[in-house]
Amino acid sequence: MKISFDFDGCLDRESVQKYAKELIDRGFICIITTFRQKEYIPPDSNNDLLEVAKNIGIEDIRFTEGIDKSSFLKDVFIHLDDDYNCLKEIQRNSKCIPISVCTGNWQGKIERIIRRKG
């Protein structure tokens, strides 16, 4: 099962990083799907994103370069994000299940979905 994480406002949080690492340790495939540009020049580089990905063990990073994320999530079961408009777009245009990191129990919601999928 593949689970995607937005970076800014989501996977840049330590609590989300810890959970993503836990999912990887449990055998899930975790990826990053971000609106960021792949090629940033300093001082706006992607070093923060790349460092977190390396520390967690995420190799699949999808830079949408400002394009709607739904087209990048065709093979993804769940996507965690902080952007309400992005979550709505994913819900409308893909089979991926969008979850808001801004809700109080985002981790519990993901776990319930995982259990139901079995």
mmCIF file of C-alpha atoms in Angstrom:
data_model
loop_
_atom_site.group_PDB
_atom_site.id
_atom_site.type_symbol
_atom_site.label_atom_id
_atom_site.label_comp_id
_atom_site.label_asym_id
_atom_site.label_seq_id
_atom_site.Cartn_x
_atom_site.Cartn_y
_atom_site.Cartn_z
ATOM 1 C CA MET A 1 0.000 0.000 0.000
ATOM 2 C CA LYS A 2 1.383 3.393 -1.025
ATOM 3 C CA ILE A 3 0.835 6.468 1.165
ATOM 4 C CA SER A 4 1.746 9.967 0.019
ATOM 5 C CA PHE A 5 2.676 12.985 2.116
ATOM 6 C CA ASP A 6 2.734 16.641 1.172
ATOM 7 C CA PHE A 7 5.890 18.293 2.495
ATOM 8 C CA ASP A 8 5.270 21.955 3.425
ATOM 9 C CA GLY A 9 2.853 22.153 6.338
ATOM 10 C CA CYS A 10 2.747 18.372 6.600
ATOM 11 C CA LEU A 11 5.865 16.180 6.424
ATOM 12 C CA ASP A 12 7.953 19.092 7.669
ATOM 13 C CA ARG A 13 6.285 18.427 11.062
ATOM 14 C CA GLU A 14 8.177 16.070 13.379
ATOM 15 C CA SER A 15 4.997 14.199 14.348
ATOM 16 C CA VAL A 16 4.253 13.425 10.697
ATOM 17 C CA GLN A 17 7.864 12.408 10.053
ATOM 18 C CA LYS A 18 7.726 9.994 12.984
ATOM 19 C CA TYR A 19 4.486 8.460 11.690
ATOM 20 C CA ALA A 20 5.828 8.130 8.122
ATOM 21 C CA LYS A 21 8.912 6.337 9.471
ATOM 22 C CA GLU A 22 6.649 4.031 11.487
ATOM 23 C CA LEU A 23 4.628 3.213 8.357
ATOM 24 C CA ILE A 24 7.794 2.413 6.419
ATOM 25 C CA ASP A 25 8.981 0.180 9.255
ATOM 26 C CA ARG A 26 5.615 -1.622 9.029
ATOM 27 C CA GLY A 27 6.148 -2.299 5.322
ATOM 28 C CA PHE A 28 4.174 0.523 3.710
ATOM 29 C CA ILE A 29 5.562 2.465 0.770
ATOM 30 C CA CYS A 30 5.702 6.176 1.577
ATOM 31 C CA ILE A 31 6.286 8.917 -0.967
ATOM 32 C CA ILE A 32 6.347 12.704 -1.041
ATOM 33 C CA THR A 33 4.075 14.607 -3.428
ATOM 34 C CA THR A 34 4.749 18.350 -3.360
ATOM 35 C CA PHE A 35 3.765 21.432 -5.366
ATOM 36 C CA ARG A 36 7.427 22.508 -5.202
ATOM 37 C CA GLN A 37 9.650 22.955 -8.240
ATOM 38 C CA LYS A 38 12.208 20.186 -8.710
ATOM 39 C CA GLU A 39 14.976 22.633 -9.530
ATOM 40 C CA TYR A 40 15.225 25.394 -6.943
ATOM 41 C CA ILE A 41 18.289 27.559 -6.686
ATOM 42 C CA PRO A 42 19.588 28.811 -3.327
ATOM 43 C CA PRO A 43 18.384 30.204 -1.026
ATOM 44 C CA ASP A 44 15.090 28.446 -1.825
ATOM 45 C CA SER A 45 16.587 25.005 -2.340
ATOM 46 C CA ASN A 46 14.944 21.681 -1.573
ATOM 47 C CA ASN A 47 17.622 20.734 0.951
ATOM 48 C CA ASP A 48 15.098 20.608 3.806
ATOM 49 C CA LEU A 49 12.814 18.260 1.880
ATOM 50 C CA LEU A 50 15.668 16.042 0.675
ATOM 51 C CA GLU A 51 17.151 15.775 4.169
ATOM 52 C CA VAL A 52 13.822 14.723 5.712
ATOM 53 C CA ALA A 53 13.230 12.206 2.913
ATOM 54 C CA LYS A 54 16.675 10.698 3.461
ATOM 55 C CA ASN A 55 16.249 10.529 7.267
ATOM 56 C CA ILE A 56 12.868 8.805 6.953
ATOM 57 C CA GLY A 57 13.817 6.520 4.074
ATOM 58 C CA ILE A 58 11.622 7.983 1.335
ATOM 59 C CA GLU A 59 13.070 7.674 -2.164
ATOM 60 C CA ASP A 60 10.034 8.490 -4.332
ATOM 61 C CA ILE A 61 9.615 12.281 -4.448
ATOM 62 C CA ARG A 62 7.104 13.712 -6.902
ATOM 63 C CA PHE A 63 7.526 17.401 -7.665
ATOM 64 C CA THR A 64 4.295 18.568 -9.322
ATOM 65 C CA GLU A 65 5.770 22.003 -10.074
ATOM 66 C CA GLY A 66 2.458 23.666 -9.278
ATOM 67 C CA ILE A 67 0.264 21.192 -11.173
ATOM 68 C CA ASP A 68 -2.706 19.578 -9.407
ATOM 69 C CA LYS A 69 -1.564 16.581 -7.378
ATOM 70 C CA SER A 70 -4.317 14.153 -8.414
ATOM 71 C CA SER A 71 -2.538 13.241 -11.655
ATOM 72 C CA PHE A 72 0.554 12.277 -9.621
ATOM 73 C CA LEU A 73 -1.402 10.010 -7.249
ATOM 74 C CA LYS A 74 -2.841 7.393 -9.611
ATOM 75 C CA ASP A 75 -0.977 4.570 -7.825
ATOM 76 C CA VAL A 76 -1.445 5.974 -4.297
ATOM 77 C CA PHE A 77 -4.033 4.815 -1.751
ATOM 78 C CA ILE A 78 -3.909 7.700 0.797
ATOM 79 C CA HIS A 79 -2.520 11.259 0.587
ATOM 80 C CA LEU A 80 -1.960 13.463 3.670
ATOM 81 C CA ASP A 81 -1.956 17.225 3.073
ATOM 82 C CA ASP A 82 -2.647 20.541 4.815
ATOM 83 C CA ASP A 83 -4.165 22.343 1.808
ATOM 84 C CA TYR A 84 -7.976 22.183 1.765
ATOM 85 C CA ASN A 85 -8.224 23.024 -1.952
ATOM 86 C CA CYS A 86 -5.674 20.359 -2.826
ATOM 87 C CA LEU A 87 -7.555 17.760 -0.771
ATOM 88 C CA LYS A 88 -10.828 18.638 -2.533
ATOM 89 C CA GLU A 89 -9.154 18.413 -5.942
ATOM 90 C CA ILE A 90 -7.755 14.966 -5.092
ATOM 91 C CA GLN A 91 -11.175 13.838 -3.870
ATOM 92 C CA ARG A 92 -12.826 14.995 -7.121
ATOM 93 C CA ASN A 93 -10.214 13.780 -9.583
ATOM 94 C CA SER A 94 -8.652 10.578 -8.263
ATOM 95 C CA LYS A 95 -9.310 7.348 -6.399
ATOM 96 C CA CYS A 96 -6.739 8.320 -3.762
ATOM 97 C CA ILE A 97 -8.191 9.006 -0.304
ATOM 98 C CA PRO A 98 -7.280 12.533 0.859
ATOM 99 C CA ILE A 99 -6.711 13.150 4.587
ATOM 100 C CA SER A 100 -6.161 16.550 6.197
ATOM 101 C CA VAL A 101 -3.244 16.826 8.599
ATOM 102 C CA CYS A 102 -5.125 19.794 10.119
ATOM 103 C CA THR A 103 -7.757 17.551 11.688
ATOM 104 C CA GLY A 104 -7.268 16.428 15.268
ATOM 105 C CA ASN A 105 -7.129 12.725 14.535
ATOM 106 C CA TRP A 106 -5.467 12.414 11.101
ATOM 107 C CA GLN A 107 -3.329 9.478 12.230
ATOM 108 C CA GLY A 108 -6.360 7.598 13.562
ATOM 109 C CA LYS A 109 -8.203 8.188 10.288
ATOM 110 C CA ILE A 110 -5.318 6.718 8.318
ATOM 111 C CA GLU A 111 -5.143 3.702 10.627
ATOM 112 C CA ARG A 112 -8.892 3.044 10.258
ATOM 113 C CA ILE A 113 -8.607 3.199 6.467
ATOM 114 C CA ILE A 114 -5.639 0.832 6.540
ATOM 115 C CA ARG A 115 -7.525 -1.636 8.730
ATOM 116 C CA ARG A 116 -10.568 -1.548 6.445
ATOM 117 C CA LYS A 117 -8.384 -2.169 3.401
ATOM 118 C CA GLY A 118 -6.970 -5.159 5.264
#
